[in-house]
Short mmCIF file of C-alpha atoms and ligand atoms in Angstrom, two decimals:
data_model
loop_
_atom_site.label_atom_id
_atom_site.label_comp_id
_atom_site.label_asym_id
_atom_site.label_seq_id
_atom_site.Cartn_x
_atom_site.Cartn_y
_atom_site.Cartn_z
CA UNK A 5 0.00 0.00 0.00
CA UNK A 6 1.64 3.29 -1.08
CA UNK A 7 -1.19 5.81 -1.01
CA UNK A 8 -0.73 7.96 2.16
CA UNK A 9 -4.46 8.72 2.41
CA UNK A 10 -5.19 4.97 2.47
CA UNK A 11 -2.49 4.48 5.10
CA UNK A 12 -4.09 7.24 7.20
CA UNK A 13 -7.45 5.52 6.80
CA UNK A 14 -5.88 2.32 8.11
CA UNK A 15 -4.33 4.15 11.10
CA UNK A 16 -7.73 5.70 11.79
CA UNK A 17 -9.46 2.34 11.90
CA UNK A 18 -6.84 0.09 13.51
CA UNK A 19 -7.02 0.99 17.18
CA UNK A 20 -4.85 -1.68 18.78
CA UNK A 21 -1.11 -2.09 19.08
CA UNK A 22 0.98 -5.19 18.96
CA UNK A 23 1.44 -6.88 22.33
CA UNK A 24 5.23 -6.67 21.81
CA UNK A 25 5.08 -2.83 21.90
CA UNK A 26 3.43 -2.78 25.30
CA UNK A 27 5.86 -5.46 26.49
CA UNK A 28 8.89 -3.14 26.67
CA UNK A 29 6.89 -0.72 28.85
CA UNK A 30 5.39 -3.52 30.98
CA UNK A 31 8.73 -5.19 31.62
CA UNK A 32 10.36 -1.94 32.66
CA UNK A 33 7.59 -0.09 34.49
CA UNK A 34 4.91 -2.68 35.28
CA UNK A 35 1.37 -2.81 33.97
CA UNK A 36 -0.17 0.53 33.01
CA UNK A 37 -3.04 1.70 30.83
CA UNK A 38 -1.29 4.21 28.54
CA UNK A 39 0.75 2.42 25.87
CA UNK A 40 -1.38 -0.69 26.44
CA UNK A 41 -1.92 -2.74 23.28
CA UNK A 42 -5.72 -2.85 23.43
CA UNK A 43 -7.34 0.49 22.56
CA UNK A 44 -10.26 -0.21 24.92
CA UNK A 45 -7.87 -0.36 27.84
CA UNK A 46 -5.77 2.63 26.78
CA UNK A 47 -8.73 4.87 25.89
CA UNK A 48 -9.63 6.25 29.33
CA UNK A 49 -6.03 7.17 30.23
CA UNK A 50 -5.48 8.73 26.80
CA UNK A 51 -8.56 10.90 27.08
CA UNK A 52 -7.77 12.05 30.58
CA UNK A 53 -4.17 12.93 29.68
CA UNK A 54 -5.25 14.66 26.45
CA UNK A 55 -7.72 16.79 28.42
CA UNK A 56 -5.05 17.89 30.84
CA UNK A 57 -2.57 18.72 28.11
CA UNK A 58 -5.25 20.69 26.22
CA UNK A 59 -6.11 22.52 29.43
CA UNK A 60 -2.52 23.53 29.77
CA UNK A 61 -2.35 24.73 26.17
CA UNK A 62 -5.58 26.69 26.34
CA UNK A 63 -4.95 30.38 25.90
CA UNK A 64 -1.25 30.06 26.71
CA UNK A 65 1.52 30.64 24.22
CA UNK A 66 4.18 29.18 26.49
CA UNK A 67 3.67 25.77 27.98
CA UNK A 68 7.07 25.78 29.64
CA UNK A 69 7.77 28.39 32.26
CA UNK A 70 10.51 31.02 32.34
CA UNK A 71 12.14 29.12 35.22
CA UNK A 72 12.48 26.05 33.04
CA UNK A 73 13.97 27.98 30.13
CA UNK A 74 16.39 29.77 32.49
CA UNK A 75 17.44 26.49 34.06
CA UNK A 76 18.13 25.02 30.62
CA UNK A 77 20.13 28.11 29.61
CA UNK A 78 22.18 27.89 32.80
CA UNK A 79 22.90 24.25 31.86
CA UNK A 80 24.02 25.39 28.39
CA UNK A 81 26.33 28.04 29.90
CA UNK A 82 27.81 25.48 32.32
CA UNK A 83 28.42 22.98 29.50
CA UNK A 84 29.96 25.68 27.31
CA UNK A 85 32.55 26.41 29.98
CA UNK A 86 34.36 23.32 28.70
CA UNK A 87 34.32 24.60 25.10
CA UNK A 88 31.60 22.68 23.26
CA UNK A 89 28.69 20.34 23.90
CA UNK A 90 27.63 17.01 22.51
CA UNK A 91 24.46 17.67 20.51
CA UNK A 92 22.79 14.43 21.62
CA UNK A 93 23.57 14.90 25.31
CA UNK A 94 22.39 18.50 25.45
CA UNK A 95 19.20 17.60 23.52
CA UNK A 96 18.58 14.80 26.00
CA UNK A 97 19.03 17.12 28.96
CA UNK A 98 16.69 19.73 27.47
CA UNK A 99 14.02 17.09 26.76
CA UNK A 100 14.39 15.63 30.23
CA UNK A 101 14.01 19.05 31.89
CA UNK A 102 10.93 19.92 29.81
CA UNK A 103 9.25 16.59 30.53
CA UNK A 104 10.22 16.47 34.20
CA UNK A 105 8.94 19.98 34.93
CA UNK A 106 5.80 19.36 32.90
CA UNK A 107 4.97 16.29 34.96
CA UNK A 108 6.28 17.33 38.37
CA UNK A 109 6.25 21.12 38.25
CA UNK A 110 9.10 23.36 39.43
CA UNK A 111 9.76 20.89 42.28
CA UNK A 112 11.64 18.92 39.64
CA UNK A 113 14.15 21.76 39.11
CA UNK A 114 15.17 21.72 42.78
CA UNK A 115 15.16 17.91 43.09
CA UNK A 116 18.65 16.74 44.03
CA UNK A 117 18.24 13.34 42.36
CA UNK A 118 17.25 14.63 38.91
CA UNK A 119 20.66 13.91 37.33
CA UNK A 120 20.64 10.34 38.60
CA UNK A 121 17.05 9.93 37.34
CA UNK A 122 18.10 11.09 33.86
CA UNK A 123 21.03 8.65 33.75
CA UNK A 124 18.88 5.77 34.97
CA UNK A 125 16.12 6.48 32.45
CA UNK A 126 18.65 6.49 29.61
CA UNK A 127 20.27 3.25 30.78
CA UNK A 128 16.84 1.61 30.78
CA UNK A 129 16.01 3.10 27.37
CA UNK A 130 19.17 1.58 25.91
CA UNK A 131 18.22 -2.00 26.88
CA UNK A 132 14.40 -1.95 26.98
CA UNK A 133 13.79 -3.30 23.45
CA UNK A 134 16.47 -5.96 23.85
CA UNK A 135 14.93 -7.52 26.97
CA UNK A 136 11.44 -7.20 25.53
CA UNK A 137 12.54 -9.08 22.41
CA UNK A 138 12.79 -12.39 24.35
CA UNK A 139 9.73 -14.54 23.75
CA UNK A 140 9.91 -15.78 27.34
CA UNK A 141 11.08 -13.41 30.05
CA UNK A 142 14.77 -14.38 30.45
CA UNK A 143 14.79 -15.02 34.21
CA UNK A 144 17.91 -17.16 33.74
CA UNK A 145 20.04 -14.22 32.50
CA UNK A 146 22.06 -12.27 35.04
CA UNK A 147 21.94 -9.17 32.85
CA UNK A 148 18.17 -9.27 32.97
CA UNK A 149 18.21 -9.04 36.78
CA UNK A 150 20.64 -6.13 36.60
CA UNK A 151 18.19 -4.45 34.23
CA UNK A 152 15.29 -5.17 36.57
CA UNK A 153 17.24 -3.66 39.44
CA UNK A 154 17.67 -0.43 37.43
CA UNK A 155 13.92 -0.42 36.81
CA UNK A 156 13.27 -0.84 40.55
CA UNK A 157 15.62 2.07 41.31
CA UNK A 158 13.67 4.20 38.81
CA UNK A 159 10.38 3.29 40.51
CA UNK A 160 11.79 4.32 43.92
CA UNK A 161 13.04 7.62 42.51
CA UNK A 162 9.70 8.28 40.81
CA UNK A 163 7.91 7.72 44.13
CA UNK A 164 10.40 10.07 45.77
CA UNK A 165 9.72 12.97 43.37
CA UNK A 166 5.99 12.28 43.59
CA UNK A 167 6.19 12.60 47.39
CA UNK A 168 8.19 15.82 47.10
CA UNK A 169 5.52 17.18 44.75
CA UNK A 170 2.83 16.21 47.23
CA UNK A 171 4.65 18.02 50.09
CA UNK A 172 5.22 21.17 48.02
CA UNK A 173 1.64 21.08 46.85
CA UNK A 174 0.35 21.04 50.40
CA UNK A 175 2.60 23.99 51.18
CA UNK A 176 1.32 26.01 48.25
CA UNK A 177 -2.27 25.08 47.62
CA UNK A 178 -2.91 28.52 46.25
CA UNK A 179 -0.57 27.69 43.37
CA UNK A 180 -2.00 28.43 39.91
CA UNK A 181 -3.83 25.30 38.88
CA UNK A 182 -2.77 25.55 35.27
CA UNK A 183 0.86 26.30 35.83
CA UNK A 184 2.00 22.67 35.88
CA UNK A 185 0.54 19.48 34.57
CA UNK A 186 1.72 17.43 37.45
CA UNK A 187 0.07 18.90 40.48
CA UNK A 188 -2.10 16.70 42.63
CA UNK A 189 -5.16 18.67 41.47
CA UNK A 190 -5.09 17.24 37.99
CA UNK A 191 -7.30 14.24 37.33
CA UNK A 192 -4.86 12.09 35.39
CA UNK A 193 -2.07 12.65 37.88
CA UNK A 194 -4.16 12.54 41.00
CA UNK A 195 -5.43 9.13 39.90
CA UNK A 196 -1.89 8.02 39.27
CA UNK A 197 -0.39 9.46 42.41
CA UNK A 198 -3.26 8.71 44.72
CA UNK A 199 -3.23 5.05 43.72
CA UNK A 200 -6.74 5.44 42.28
CA UNK A 201 -5.90 3.11 39.43
CA UNK A 202 -6.86 -0.35 38.36
CA UNK A 203 -5.59 -2.77 41.04
CA UNK A 204 -3.53 -4.58 38.42
CA UNK A 205 -1.69 -1.43 37.39
CA UNK A 206 1.69 -0.39 38.74
CA UNK A 207 1.53 2.86 40.78
CA UNK A 208 3.20 5.59 38.68
CA UNK A 209 3.49 3.16 35.74
CA UNK A 210 1.94 5.71 33.38
CA UNK A 211 4.19 8.48 34.67
CA UNK A 212 7.34 6.42 34.13
CA UNK A 213 6.06 5.42 30.68
CA UNK A 214 5.46 9.08 29.79
CA UNK A 215 8.90 10.15 31.03
CA UNK A 216 10.44 7.33 29.01
CA UNK A 217 8.56 7.87 25.74
CA UNK A 218 8.44 11.67 26.03
CA UNK A 219 12.17 12.03 26.78
CA UNK A 220 13.35 9.73 24.00
CA UNK A 221 11.07 11.22 21.37
CA UNK A 222 11.64 14.85 22.39
CA UNK A 223 15.43 14.32 22.54
CA UNK A 224 15.32 13.12 18.96
CA UNK A 225 13.28 16.14 17.81
CA UNK A 226 15.46 18.71 19.63
CA UNK A 227 18.62 17.02 18.29
CA UNK A 228 17.21 17.10 14.76
CA UNK A 229 16.40 20.83 15.02
CA UNK A 230 19.86 21.68 16.38
CA UNK A 231 21.56 19.72 13.61
CA UNK A 232 19.49 21.46 10.91
CA UNK A 233 20.20 24.90 12.41
CA UNK A 234 23.97 24.44 12.62
CA UNK A 235 23.97 23.19 9.03
CA UNK A 236 21.89 26.12 7.74
CA UNK A 237 23.18 29.42 9.15
CA UNK A 238 20.91 31.40 6.83
CA UNK A 239 17.72 29.89 8.21
CA UNK A 240 19.05 30.37 11.74
CA UNK A 241 19.66 34.09 11.03
CA UNK A 242 16.16 34.49 9.59
CA UNK A 243 14.62 32.81 12.63
CA UNK A 244 16.63 35.14 14.87
CA UNK A 245 15.33 38.18 12.96
CA UNK A 246 11.81 36.78 13.21
CA UNK A 247 12.12 36.31 16.98
CA UNK A 248 13.41 39.88 17.43
CA UNK A 249 10.70 41.29 15.18
CA UNK A 250 7.93 39.50 17.11
CA UNK A 251 9.46 40.59 20.40
CA UNK A 252 9.64 44.24 19.36
CA UNK A 253 6.03 44.28 18.28
CA UNK A 254 4.78 42.57 21.42
CA UNK A 255 3.98 43.91 24.86
CA UNK A 256 4.05 40.42 26.35
CA UNK A 257 6.89 39.28 28.55
CA UNK A 258 6.73 35.66 27.42
CA UNK A 259 7.56 34.37 23.94
CA UNK A 260 4.79 34.85 21.40
CA UNK A 261 5.71 31.67 19.53
CA UNK A 262 2.55 31.46 17.48
CA UNK A 263 3.78 34.50 15.55
CA UNK A 264 7.13 32.83 14.79
CA UNK A 265 6.10 31.02 11.66
CA UNK A 266 9.55 30.18 10.29
CA UNK A 267 10.55 28.73 13.67
CA UNK A 268 7.41 26.56 13.76
CA UNK A 269 7.95 25.49 10.13
CA UNK A 270 11.54 24.55 11.05
CA UNK A 271 10.26 22.34 13.86
CA UNK A 272 7.79 20.60 11.51
CA UNK A 273 10.49 20.10 8.92
CA UNK A 274 12.94 18.69 11.49
CA UNK A 275 10.25 16.27 12.68
CA UNK A 276 9.55 15.27 9.08
CA UNK A 277 13.20 14.54 8.32
CA UNK A 278 13.84 12.57 11.52
CA UNK A 279 10.74 10.97 13.02
CA UNK A 280 11.41 9.61 16.53
CA UNK A 281 10.52 6.10 15.38
CA UNK A 282 10.99 4.96 11.76
CA UNK A 283 8.01 2.55 11.93
CA UNK A 284 4.45 2.75 13.23
CA UNK A 285 2.86 -0.54 14.20
CA UNK A 286 -0.80 -1.36 14.54
CA UNK A 287 -3.34 -4.13 14.44
CA UNK A 288 -7.02 -4.66 15.00
CA UNK A 289 -7.22 -7.39 17.64
CA UNK A 290 -10.92 -8.30 17.36
CA UNK A 291 -12.48 -7.03 14.13
CA UNK A 292 -11.65 -7.21 10.45
CA UNK A 293 -11.12 -3.78 8.90
CA UNK A 294 -12.48 -2.52 5.59
CA UNK A 295 -10.55 0.38 4.13
CA UNK A 296 -12.14 3.08 2.01
CA UNK A 297 -10.95 1.42 -1.22
CA UNK A 298 -12.73 -1.78 -0.17
CA UNK A 299 -9.58 -3.63 0.93
CA UNK A 300 -10.18 -6.08 3.79
CA UNK A 301 -7.63 -6.45 6.56
CA UNK A 302 -8.25 -9.51 8.74
CA UNK A 303 -8.36 -9.17 12.52
CA UNK A 304 -4.97 -9.78 14.13
CA UNK A 305 -2.98 -8.91 10.98
CA UNK A 306 0.27 -7.13 11.71
CA UNK A 307 0.29 -3.64 10.16
CA UNK A 308 3.56 -1.76 9.77
CA UNK A 309 3.85 1.77 8.37
CA UNK A 310 7.36 2.90 7.35
CA UNK A 311 6.82 6.49 8.54
CA UNK A 312 10.35 7.61 7.72
CA UNK A 313 10.11 6.40 4.11
CA UNK A 314 6.72 8.08 3.65
CA UNK A 315 8.09 11.33 5.02
CA UNK A 316 10.91 11.33 2.49
CA UNK A 317 8.85 10.21 -0.46
CA UNK A 318 9.10 12.51 -3.49
CA UNK A 319 5.54 11.79 -4.61
CA UNK A 320 4.24 13.41 -1.42
CA UNK A 321 6.94 16.01 -0.79
CA UNK A 322 8.33 16.93 -4.21
CA UNK A 323 11.75 16.59 -5.76
CA UNK A 324 13.50 18.14 -2.74
CA UNK A 325 11.93 15.62 -0.32
CA UNK A 326 15.26 14.65 1.23
CA UNK A 327 16.38 18.29 1.72
CA UNK A 328 15.79 20.56 4.69
CA UNK A 329 13.29 23.14 3.49
CA UNK A 330 11.02 24.60 6.19
CA UNK A 331 9.34 26.76 3.55
CA UNK A 332 7.35 23.75 2.40
CA UNK A 333 5.14 24.38 5.46
CA UNK A 334 4.62 28.07 4.66
CA UNK A 335 2.31 29.65 2.13
CA UNK A 336 2.68 33.20 0.95
CA UNK A 337 -0.35 35.33 1.65
CA UNK A 338 -1.36 37.37 -1.37
CA UNK A 339 -1.87 41.03 -0.40
CA UNK A 340 -5.46 42.27 -0.50
CA UNK A 341 -6.90 38.79 -1.03
CA UNK A 342 -7.88 35.81 1.08
CA UNK A 343 -5.91 33.43 -1.07
CA UNK A 344 -2.56 31.87 -0.21
CA UNK A 345 -0.09 30.03 -2.39
CA UNK A 346 2.54 27.45 -1.73
CA UNK A 347 6.07 28.85 -1.45
CA UNK A 348 8.05 25.67 -1.19
CA UNK A 349 9.48 26.06 -4.68
CA UNK A 350 10.16 29.80 -4.36
CA UNK A 351 12.06 29.57 -1.10
CA UNK A 352 14.83 31.95 -2.19
CA UNK A 353 12.43 34.74 -2.95
CA UNK A 354 10.56 34.29 0.29
CA UNK A 355 11.78 36.17 3.32
CA UNK A 356 9.47 35.82 6.33
CA UNK A 357 10.60 39.18 7.62
CA UNK A 358 9.59 41.00 4.43
CA UNK A 359 6.64 38.88 3.33
CA UNK A 360 3.40 37.90 4.90
CA UNK A 361 3.10 34.17 5.46
CA UNK A 362 0.61 31.60 6.59
CA UNK A 363 1.67 28.44 8.39
CA UNK A 364 0.17 25.31 6.88
CA UNK A 365 -1.21 22.58 9.13
CA UNK A 366 1.46 19.87 8.68
CA UNK A 367 -1.23 17.21 9.04
CA UNK A 368 -2.78 18.46 5.77
CA UNK A 369 -0.17 16.29 4.07
CA UNK A 370 -1.22 12.68 4.72
CA UNK A 371 2.43 11.64 4.58
CA UNK A 372 3.34 13.69 7.68
CA UNK A 373 3.43 11.08 10.45
CA UNK A 374 6.10 11.88 13.10
CA UNK A 375 3.39 11.62 15.78
CA UNK A 376 1.47 8.80 14.13
CA UNK A 377 -2.15 9.29 13.25
CA UNK A 378 -5.64 8.01 13.92
CA UNK A 379 -6.88 6.30 17.05
CA UNK A 380 -3.47 5.87 18.67
CA UNK A 381 -1.94 9.14 17.56
CA UNK A 382 0.49 10.77 20.02
CA UNK A 383 -1.36 12.59 22.79
CA UNK A 384 1.57 14.96 23.35
CA UNK A 385 1.86 16.34 19.80
CA UNK A 386 0.51 19.88 20.28
CA UNK A 387 2.16 20.19 23.66
CA UNK A 388 5.56 19.20 22.26
CA UNK A 389 5.37 21.62 19.34
CA UNK A 390 4.51 24.52 21.63
CA UNK A 391 7.04 23.55 24.33
CA UNK A 392 9.91 23.04 21.90
CA UNK A 393 9.05 26.28 20.06
CA UNK A 394 9.13 28.21 23.36
CA UNK A 395 12.49 26.71 24.22
CA UNK A 396 14.04 27.50 20.82
CA UNK A 397 12.59 31.03 20.77
CA UNK A 398 14.55 31.74 23.97
CA UNK A 399 17.65 29.80 23.00
CA UNK A 400 18.02 31.44 19.60
CA UNK A 401 17.30 34.88 21.03
CA UNK A 402 20.33 34.53 23.30
CA UNK A 403 22.69 32.19 21.43
CA UNK A 404 23.93 31.42 17.98
CA UNK A 405 24.36 27.68 17.54
CA UNK A 406 27.31 26.50 15.45
CA UNK A 407 29.19 23.36 14.71
CA UNK A 408 32.45 23.25 16.70
CA UNK A 409 35.00 24.75 14.25
CA UNK A 410 37.74 22.22 14.96
CA UNK A 411 35.90 19.12 16.04
CA UNK A 412 32.93 19.38 13.66
CA UNK A 413 31.28 16.13 12.70
CA UNK A 414 34.54 14.24 12.69
CA UNK A 415 34.89 13.82 16.44
CA UNK A 416 31.87 12.34 18.07
CA UNK A 417 32.21 11.67 21.76
CA UNK A 418 28.92 9.75 21.81
CA UNK A 419 26.51 9.87 18.92
CA UNK A 420 26.02 13.56 18.20
CA UNK A 421 28.19 16.24 16.61
CA UNK A 422 29.98 18.69 18.90
CA UNK A 423 28.26 22.07 18.82
CA UNK A 424 28.90 25.51 20.28
CA UNK A 425 26.36 27.92 21.78
CA UNK A 426 27.84 31.41 21.28
CA UNK A 427 26.15 34.13 23.40
CA UNK A 428 24.77 36.88 21.18
CA UNK A 429 25.94 40.38 22.07
CA UNK A 430 23.13 42.90 22.16
C1 HEM B 28 8.87 14.95 19.91
C2 HEM B 28 8.19 14.30 20.82
C3 HEM B 28 7.26 13.15 20.55
C4 HEM B 28 7.11 12.38 19.42
C5 HEM B 28 7.86 12.51 18.09
C6 HEM B 28 6.10 11.40 19.71
C7 HEM B 28 5.67 10.43 18.83
C8 HEM B 28 4.74 9.45 19.10
C9 HEM B 28 4.36 8.39 18.22
C10 HEM B 28 4.91 8.16 16.81
C11 HEM B 28 3.42 7.66 18.85
C12 HEM B 28 2.68 6.45 18.26
C13 HEM B 28 1.52 6.99 17.48
C14 HEM B 28 0.81 6.00 16.59
O1 HEM B 28 1.00 4.78 16.72
O2 HEM B 28 0.02 6.46 15.73
C15 HEM B 28 3.22 8.24 20.17
C16 HEM B 28 2.37 7.76 21.12
C17 HEM B 28 2.12 8.40 22.31
N1 HEM B 28 2.65 9.59 22.75
FE1 HEM B 28 4.10 10.60 21.88
N2 HEM B 28 5.65 11.60 20.99
C18 HEM B 28 6.33 12.65 21.53
C19 HEM B 28 6.19 13.19 22.80
C20 HEM B 28 5.17 12.86 23.66
C21 HEM B 28 4.88 13.54 24.90
C22 HEM B 28 5.67 14.74 25.44
C23 HEM B 28 3.80 12.92 25.45
C24 HEM B 28 3.06 13.23 26.72
C25 HEM B 28 3.35 14.15 27.61
C26 HEM B 28 3.41 11.85 24.55
C27 HEM B 28 2.38 10.97 24.77
C28 HEM B 28 2.11 9.88 23.99
C29 HEM B 28 1.19 8.82 24.36
C30 HEM B 28 0.39 8.75 25.65
C31 HEM B 28 1.20 7.89 23.32
C32 HEM B 28 0.51 6.56 23.30
C33 HEM B 28 -0.73 6.58 22.54
C34 HEM B 28 -1.35 5.21 22.57
O3 HEM B 28 -0.66 4.19 22.49
O4 HEM B 28 -2.57 5.17 22.67
N3 HEM B 28 4.27 11.84 23.48
N4 HEM B 28 4.03 9.34 20.29
#
């Protein structure tokens, strides 16, 4: 099947996941409803989380607070004191801080065990798929017990931060209800934290699952954006001008990211070029499916969508499908008319500072699938776009990001290129 609209139809109708997907989460964090293979069991948790994330987005341009951005920038300054930073490590730390503060509030920033939590989560992430790939849980392997012990440590640490949140919450009950997702007032989290969950579920299982999935996926997106920006100084300069222009015209203290169209288009384009997972997997456990072209898919059939291939396919994205071109998500508004036209092919002529642009909904293209689609689509999509945009609006306002002049791509301490954050003088 090659037609993206048919693939979207399939993702809309196939609500279940393969048991093997849930297995990695179950083995590491115990039984939980989110990420569960059966849609019926995941539905309630999904809806409750989606409602809370939407609540947080409602009427707010910035879903991450100034404190969070400042803490990340302090981290950047500290890392830069040794000359350069590993792109993958700094992306991971940024993702971890965004997710941690979103779930646990500002308590997370002052939590002394946060660094250990980050390391532990990444150690588990490295081995999770491997241990889940055994058909029978490998109780006879020593390495498996070492892995399980890491997972137990993570559970203890999660309970610790949850308790800290509880204490701080009691101390500041007047705290703005919408300022953090993870306060005990919120339904999803109060159910999780108060143990008001299905007796077979692991306490905090959903929270650990969210930290795990959210951190890995957001690290990949932030890393992709940084790599595109260091490779394309011109786009970075234009985004900087855009940020300054929006700031000058705004009376708000926070970042007005919805006005920063080139920045948002850059985030879409970075997600298109490097989706967090190259494959989406689905099935329909109980019912046969009939697609809109009449094709029948039998119940239980394994459905795999090569998201990365679709997102690089010339028939959906044009002849420059493999190139970084954020302008493909912008349309030029024609003066004095309601009409807009696609600018992707006239990128050179288009300057977002001079011209008036409209941001396209990336989901208008059926081959845009970094967050999946349909019944099991990512619940965090809008939240991530807004959070990452807020972070980059502040980062690029204060720093220019470059590849390390000497080390460049050639010397990779881990997996990412070495990059430099140079403070902008103003
Ligand atoms: C850049 C960051 C992220 C990316 C690229 C991403 C991507 C994805 C993808 C591809 C899926 C599978 C969708 C499908 O099968 O159609 C998914 C599922 C999910 N995502 Fe994300 N995600 C990100 C961040 C987050 C965050 C921050 C949250 C929550 C705070 C979140 C919550 C979820 C949940 C709950 C599911 C499971 C849905 C289900 O199985 O029913 N994600 N995500």
